[in-house]
Amino acid sequence: MNSIAIIEAVNTTSLPFHGQHIITAMAAGVAYVAMKPVVENLGLSWSTQSQKINKQWDKFGCVHMNIPSLGGIQKMLCLPMKKLNGWLFSINPAKVRDDIRDRLVRYQEECFTALHDYWTKGAAIRKPETTVDDRTPLRGIVNRIMGKYGMTYQAVYKLVHKEFGVKHIDELSAKQTAEAVEYLAGKVIEGEFVGKESLPTKATKQFSDEEVVNLCYMQLWMEKAQQAGKEVYPAMKQLRSEFSGFFYDLAHETRFFTQGTKEALLREAANLDKSERSVVNAEGMFKKLRGTREVH
């Protein structure tokens, strides 16, 4: 069983960041960031992200830290500041809700630097040249380029950084921000991004037909196991069995992954050679797989 260290915080500080606050603390010479405020600032699910961090505690080097607050000492899940960007960039901006995407990108681009400046220079003294509202037209054209050409935020903003010699978008003056919009619009007109869009390509076969069939059988059995877990869990909970958590996870947590693997496998199965014996013999299995419902 994973054992996450519990340590006492010293020199705790709440730092402002774009109108929100981030709790940081120093312990044994290491700067830490309290993750719950960051996750909630971003509008993400704390339950989901805390599970993700806890399951990879050795990768992120997380600790439980006793931090003073107005309500007394609180135990908070914290990451070393140097690991913050690793967690931030593990979240794909293209896969989050539209209303939190810009905020996530802002954190990815600026949060680590602001915290690092505080602990190494005494304060994060860099003031933005423009406000978030000032940069709305720039974000708008970046969003359109990303949506049309399949480019990432980082790739598009990197062009602006290079053109104007800045490391962060908020270093642009109001005049430069307007020029950046014209700069990107000009590249669109000139066809600079043509060819970068995600065009359909001929599928490369990565698995043999028999391997796809075997993987589909495994998928079907996994879905059966999920259903079994859903039915067994209430009894395990009533018995206060140590396995009740396992059956709950089997029924509910794994479905986020199996729905994706199911879609991928059925996509691969559509290209199978229908004359192959293994494919013919698996027709009944494929019908069941296409008809099975996701466990909720």
GROMACS .gro file of C-alpha atoms in nm:
model
  296
    1MET     CA    1   0.000   0.000   0.000
    2ASN     CA    2   0.131   0.347  -0.093
    3SER     CA    3   0.259   0.551   0.200
    4ILE     CA    4   0.262   0.927   0.149
    5ALA     CA    5   0.476   1.121   0.393
    6ILE     CA    6   0.318   1.376   0.627
    7ILE     CA    7   0.536   1.681   0.693
    8GLU     CA    8   0.499   2.013   0.873
    9ALA     CA    9   0.491   2.330   0.665
   10VAL     CA   10   0.699   2.635   0.744
   11ASN     CA   11   0.681   2.982   0.590
   12THR     CA   12   0.337   2.926   0.435
   13THR     CA   13   0.224   3.189   0.183
   14SER     CA   14  -0.093   3.250  -0.019
   15LEU     CA   15   0.014   3.400  -0.352
   16PRO     CA   16  -0.222   3.591  -0.585
   17PHE     CA   17  -0.230   3.465  -0.943
   18HIS     CA   18  -0.470   3.627  -1.195
   19GLY     CA   19  -0.723   3.709  -0.925
   20GLN     CA   20  -0.700   3.369  -0.758
   21HIS     CA   21  -0.481   3.241  -0.475
   22ILE     CA   22  -0.229   2.958  -0.461
   23ILE     CA   23  -0.099   2.822  -0.131
   24THR     CA   24   0.273   2.749  -0.119
   25ALA     CA   25   0.496   2.641   0.168
   26MET     CA   26   0.859   2.564   0.236
   27ALA     CA   27   0.962   2.245   0.419
   28ALA     CA   28   1.314   2.103   0.456
   29GLY     CA   29   1.438   2.347   0.194
   30VAL     CA   30   1.182   2.236  -0.067
   31ALA     CA   31   0.903   2.462  -0.197
   32TYR     CA   32   0.564   2.288  -0.219
   33VAL     CA   33   0.231   2.380  -0.378
   34ALA     CA   34  -0.105   2.285  -0.222
   35MET     CA   35  -0.290   2.117  -0.508
   36LYS     CA   36  -0.657   2.148  -0.410
   37PRO     CA   37  -0.669   2.529  -0.456
   38VAL     CA   38  -0.491   2.496  -0.793
   39VAL     CA   39  -0.730   2.226  -0.916
   40GLU     CA   40  -1.036   2.418  -0.799
   41ASN     CA   41  -0.901   2.743  -0.948
   42LEU     CA   42  -0.883   2.565  -1.283
   43GLY     CA   43  -1.240   2.438  -1.253
   44LEU     CA   44  -1.134   2.072  -1.258
   45SER     CA   45  -1.268   1.790  -1.042
   46TRP     CA   46  -1.066   1.763  -0.720
   47SER     CA   47  -1.186   1.405  -0.668
   48THR     CA   48  -1.055   1.299  -1.009
   49GLN     CA   49  -0.725   1.487  -0.989
   50SER     CA   50  -0.648   1.384  -0.630
   51GLN     CA   51  -0.695   1.019  -0.728
   52LYS     CA   52  -0.465   1.071  -1.026
   53ILE     CA   53  -0.195   1.231  -0.809
   54ASN     CA   54  -0.226   0.973  -0.531
   55LYS     CA   55  -0.199   0.685  -0.776
   56GLN     CA   56   0.124   0.835  -0.914
   57TRP     CA   57   0.257   0.963  -0.580
   58ASP     CA   58   0.607   0.835  -0.652
   59LYS     CA   59   0.616   1.013  -0.989
   60PHE     CA   60   0.491   1.346  -0.854
   61GLY     CA   61   0.667   1.322  -0.518
   62CYS     CA   62   0.353   1.431  -0.337
   63VAL     CA   63   0.326   1.470   0.040
   64HIS     CA   64   0.052   1.544   0.289
   65MET     CA   65   0.145   1.870   0.454
   66ASN     CA   66   0.004   2.019   0.775
   67ILE     CA   67  -0.065   2.382   0.681
   68PRO     CA   68  -0.194   2.652   0.919
   69SER     CA   69  -0.523   2.818   0.819
   70LEU     CA   70  -0.792   3.037   0.976
   71GLY     CA   71  -0.980   2.720   1.070
   72GLY     CA   72  -0.674   2.559   1.227
   73ILE     CA   73  -0.420   2.312   1.092
   74GLN     CA   74  -0.529   2.147   0.766
   75LYS     CA   75  -0.370   1.845   0.601
   76MET     CA   76  -0.328   1.924   0.230
   77LEU     CA   77  -0.200   1.718  -0.061
   78CYS     CA   78   0.104   1.903  -0.197
   79LEU     CA   79   0.350   1.865  -0.485
   80PRO     CA   80   0.707   1.991  -0.494
   81MET     CA   81   0.697   2.312  -0.696
   82LYS     CA   82   0.939   2.164  -0.952
   83LYS     CA   83   0.680   1.893  -1.026
   84LEU     CA   84   0.392   2.135  -1.083
   85ASN     CA   85   0.451   2.180  -1.456
   86GLY     CA   86   0.464   1.803  -1.504
   87TRP     CA   87   0.115   1.778  -1.360
   88LEU     CA   88  -0.016   2.086  -1.545
   89PHE     CA   89   0.106   1.960  -1.882
   90SER     CA   90  -0.041   1.615  -1.819
   91ILE     CA   91  -0.378   1.783  -1.887
   92ASN     CA   92  -0.457   1.832  -2.256
   93PRO     CA   93  -0.625   2.173  -2.319
   94ALA     CA   94  -0.812   2.026  -2.615
   95LYS     CA   95  -0.989   1.780  -2.384
   96VAL     CA   96  -1.122   2.019  -2.119
   97ARG     CA   97  -1.439   2.227  -2.123
   98ASP     CA   98  -1.430   2.543  -2.335
   99ASP     CA   99  -1.493   2.765  -2.033
  100ILE     CA  100  -1.174   2.653  -1.854
  101ARG     CA  101  -0.939   2.605  -2.149
  102ASP     CA  102  -0.789   2.955  -2.149
  103ARG     CA  103  -0.735   2.939  -1.774
  104LEU     CA  104  -0.555   2.606  -1.804
  105VAL     CA  105  -0.324   2.739  -2.076
  106ARG     CA  106  -0.254   3.047  -1.863
  107TYR     CA  107  -0.152   2.825  -1.572
  108GLN     CA  108   0.062   2.608  -1.800
  109GLU     CA  109   0.243   2.911  -1.938
  110GLU     CA  110   0.279   3.130  -1.630
  111CYS     CA  111   0.207   2.962  -1.296
  112PHE     CA  112   0.539   2.786  -1.242
  113THR     CA  113   0.736   3.101  -1.330
  114ALA     CA  114   0.535   3.315  -1.087
  115LEU     CA  115   0.587   3.070  -0.801
  116HIS     CA  116   0.954   3.016  -0.887
  117ASP     CA  117   1.013   3.392  -0.893
  118TYR     CA  118   0.856   3.429  -0.551
  119TRP     CA  119   1.080   3.170  -0.385
  120THR     CA  120   1.400   3.261  -0.573
  121LYS     CA  121   1.366   3.640  -0.606
  122GLY     CA  122   1.156   3.720  -0.302
  123ALA     CA  123   0.843   3.812  -0.497
  124ALA     CA  124   0.677   3.755  -0.828
  125ILE     CA  125   0.713   4.117  -0.924
  126ARG     CA  126   0.647   4.092  -1.298
  127LYS     CA  127   0.323   4.278  -1.373
  128PRO     CA  128   0.128   4.193  -1.687
  129GLU     CA  129   0.146   4.454  -1.959
  130THR     CA  130  -0.212   4.372  -2.060
  131THR     CA  131  -0.519   4.230  -1.888
  132VAL     CA  132  -0.694   3.904  -1.966
  133ASP     CA  133  -0.969   4.104  -2.141
  134ASP     CA  134  -0.710   4.288  -2.351
  135ARG     CA  135  -0.589   3.953  -2.482
  136THR     CA  136  -0.937   3.822  -2.576
  137PRO     CA  137  -0.894   3.892  -2.953
  138LEU     CA  138  -0.558   3.714  -2.948
  139ARG     CA  139  -0.704   3.410  -2.773
  140GLY     CA  140  -0.988   3.414  -3.023
  141ILE     CA  141  -0.766   3.383  -3.329
  142VAL     CA  142  -0.549   3.124  -3.152
  143ASN     CA  143  -0.864   2.919  -3.084
  144ARG     CA  144  -0.969   2.942  -3.449
  145ILE     CA  145  -0.626   2.833  -3.573
  146MET     CA  146  -0.620   2.545  -3.328
  147GLY     CA  147  -0.971   2.432  -3.425
  148LYS     CA  148  -0.916   2.458  -3.801
  149TYR     CA  149  -0.560   2.333  -3.833
  150GLY     CA  150  -0.533   2.094  -3.539
  151MET     CA  151  -0.239   2.281  -3.383
  152THR     CA  152  -0.185   2.305  -3.007
  153TYR     CA  153  -0.203   2.627  -2.805
  154GLN     CA  154   0.164   2.593  -2.723
  155ALA     CA  155   0.262   2.567  -3.090
  156VAL     CA  156   0.066   2.878  -3.192
  157TYR     CA  157   0.177   3.088  -2.896
  158LYS     CA  158   0.537   2.981  -2.958
  159LEU     CA  159   0.519   3.164  -3.293
  160VAL     CA  160   0.408   3.481  -3.114
  161HIS     CA  161   0.678   3.444  -2.847
  162LYS     CA  162   0.944   3.414  -3.116
  163GLU     CA  163   0.811   3.699  -3.330
  164PHE     CA  164   0.790   3.949  -3.044
  165GLY     CA  165   1.081   3.825  -2.831
  166VAL     CA  166   0.879   3.746  -2.519
  167LYS     CA  167   0.853   3.443  -2.294
  168HIS     CA  168   0.493   3.502  -2.187
  169ILE     CA  169   0.190   3.642  -2.365
  170ASP     CA  170   0.119   3.891  -2.087
  171GLU     CA  171   0.455   4.057  -2.158
  172LEU     CA  172   0.304   4.197  -2.480
  173SER     CA  173   0.197   4.560  -2.467
  174ALA     CA  174  -0.153   4.652  -2.585
  175LYS     CA  175  -0.003   4.762  -2.919
  176GLN     CA  176   0.194   4.437  -2.955
  177THR     CA  177  -0.115   4.231  -2.869
  178ALA     CA  178  -0.303   4.393  -3.158
  179GLU     CA  179   0.001   4.336  -3.382
  180ALA     CA  180   0.011   3.970  -3.274
  181VAL     CA  181  -0.349   3.926  -3.390
  182GLU     CA  182  -0.258   4.079  -3.728
  183TYR     CA  183   0.056   3.863  -3.743
  184LEU     CA  184  -0.138   3.538  -3.698
  185ALA     CA  185  -0.416   3.654  -3.931
  186GLY     CA  186  -0.152   3.727  -4.195
  187LYS     CA  187  -0.010   3.378  -4.162
  188VAL     CA  188  -0.358   3.234  -4.214
  189ILE     CA  189  -0.411   3.446  -4.527
  190GLU     CA  190  -0.068   3.351  -4.662
  191GLY     CA  191  -0.144   2.982  -4.614
  192GLU     CA  192   0.127   2.935  -4.352
  193PHE     CA  193  -0.083   2.679  -4.165
  194VAL     CA  194  -0.213   2.493  -4.470
  195GLY     CA  195  -0.097   2.134  -4.454
  196LYS     CA  196  -0.085   2.136  -4.075
  197GLU     CA  197  -0.451   2.043  -4.038
  198SER     CA  198  -0.536   1.694  -3.927
  199LEU     CA  199  -0.609   1.531  -4.262
  200PRO     CA  200  -0.736   1.174  -4.292
  201THR     CA  201  -0.451   0.937  -4.357
  202LYS     CA  202  -0.446   0.580  -4.465
  203ALA     CA  203  -0.460   0.365  -4.155
  204THR     CA  204  -0.142   0.179  -4.072
  205LYS     CA  205  -0.214  -0.174  -3.959
  206GLN     CA  206  -0.054  -0.225  -3.619
  207PHE     CA  207  -0.214  -0.558  -3.524
  208SER     CA  208  -0.287  -0.878  -3.711
  209ASP     CA  209  -0.652  -0.975  -3.754
  210GLU     CA  210  -0.613  -1.248  -3.493
  211GLU     CA  211  -0.461  -1.005  -3.243
  212VAL     CA  212  -0.753  -0.763  -3.289
  213VAL     CA  213  -0.998  -1.049  -3.233
  214ASN     CA  214  -0.818  -1.151  -2.912
  215LEU     CA  215  -0.817  -0.792  -2.785
  216CYS     CA  216  -1.189  -0.764  -2.857
  217TYR     CA  217  -1.253  -1.081  -2.654
  218MET     CA  218  -1.058  -0.923  -2.367
  219GLN     CA  219  -1.265  -0.604  -2.401
  220LEU     CA  220  -1.590  -0.801  -2.381
  221TRP     CA  221  -1.472  -0.990  -2.072
  222MET     CA  222  -1.366  -0.663  -1.911
  223GLU     CA  223  -1.715  -0.523  -1.963
  224LYS     CA  224  -1.863  -0.841  -1.815
  225ALA     CA  225  -1.631  -0.800  -1.516
  226GLN     CA  226  -1.746  -0.439  -1.477
  227GLN     CA  227  -2.109  -0.553  -1.467
  228ALA     CA  228  -2.023  -0.826  -1.217
  229GLY     CA  229  -1.843  -0.570  -1.001
  230LYS     CA  230  -2.150  -0.347  -1.005
  231GLU     CA  231  -2.372  -0.635  -0.889
  232VAL     CA  232  -2.131  -0.769  -0.625
  233TYR     CA  233  -2.032  -0.434  -0.471
  234PRO     CA  234  -2.350  -0.379  -0.258
  235ALA     CA  235  -2.305  -0.720  -0.093
  236MET     CA  236  -1.935  -0.657  -0.030
  237LYS     CA  237  -2.016  -0.317   0.121
  238GLN     CA  238  -2.282  -0.466   0.348
  239LEU     CA  239  -2.035  -0.730   0.465
  240ARG     CA  240  -1.776  -0.453   0.518
  241SER     CA  241  -1.538  -0.660   0.311
  242GLU     CA  242  -1.189  -0.526   0.246
  243PHE     CA  243  -1.258  -0.600  -0.122
  244SER     CA  244  -1.559  -0.368  -0.149
  245GLY     CA  245  -1.341  -0.082  -0.274
  246PHE     CA  246  -1.191  -0.310  -0.538
  247PHE     CA  247  -1.533  -0.407  -0.674
  248TYR     CA  248  -1.648  -0.044  -0.675
  249ASP     CA  249  -1.340   0.059  -0.874
  250LEU     CA  250  -1.388  -0.235  -1.110
  251ALA     CA  251  -1.745  -0.131  -1.182
  252HIS     CA  252  -1.704   0.245  -1.203
  253GLU     CA  253  -1.345   0.370  -1.233
  254THR     CA  254  -1.233   0.146  -1.521
  255ARG     CA  255  -1.523   0.247  -1.747
  256PHE     CA  256  -1.347   0.573  -1.836
  257PHE     CA  257  -1.074   0.365  -1.998
  258THR     CA  258  -1.278   0.077  -2.141
  259GLN     CA  259  -1.511   0.309  -2.330
  260GLY     CA  260  -1.209   0.449  -2.515
  261THR     CA  261  -1.054   0.107  -2.581
  262LYS     CA  262  -1.388  -0.023  -2.704
  263GLU     CA  263  -1.419   0.255  -2.961
  264ALA     CA  264  -1.062   0.199  -3.078
  265LEU     CA  265  -1.106  -0.179  -3.108
  266LEU     CA  266  -1.436  -0.155  -3.297
  267ARG     CA  267  -1.270   0.091  -3.532
  268GLU     CA  268  -0.988  -0.158  -3.595
  269ALA     CA  269  -1.238  -0.443  -3.627
  270ALA     CA  270  -1.415  -0.263  -3.912
  271ASN     CA  271  -1.106  -0.325  -4.129
  272LEU     CA  272  -1.071  -0.698  -4.059
  273ASP     CA  273  -1.065  -0.954  -4.340
  274LYS     CA  274  -1.412  -1.108  -4.315
  275SER     CA  275  -1.288  -1.427  -4.484
  276GLU     CA  276  -1.034  -1.503  -4.209
  277ARG     CA  277  -1.137  -1.803  -3.997
  278SER     CA  278  -1.065  -1.625  -3.667
  279VAL     CA  279  -1.281  -1.332  -3.776
  280VAL     CA  280  -1.567  -1.556  -3.894
  281ASN     CA  281  -1.563  -1.753  -3.568
  282ALA     CA  282  -1.573  -1.431  -3.366
  283GLU     CA  283  -1.883  -1.284  -3.532
  284GLY     CA  284  -2.102  -1.367  -3.231
  285MET     CA  285  -1.855  -1.197  -3.000
  286PHE     CA  286  -1.851  -0.884  -3.217
  287LYS     CA  287  -2.232  -0.864  -3.206
  288LYS     CA  288  -2.223  -0.881  -2.827
  289LEU     CA  289  -1.946  -0.621  -2.808
  290ARG     CA  290  -2.134  -0.378  -3.030
  291GLY     CA  291  -2.447  -0.427  -2.825
  292THR     CA  292  -2.304  -0.408  -2.475
  293ARG     CA  293  -2.381  -0.100  -2.274
  294GLU     CA  294  -2.143   0.100  -2.062
  295VAL     CA  295  -2.171   0.040  -1.687
  296HIS     CA  296  -2.285   0.352  -1.495
   0.00000   0.00000   0.00000
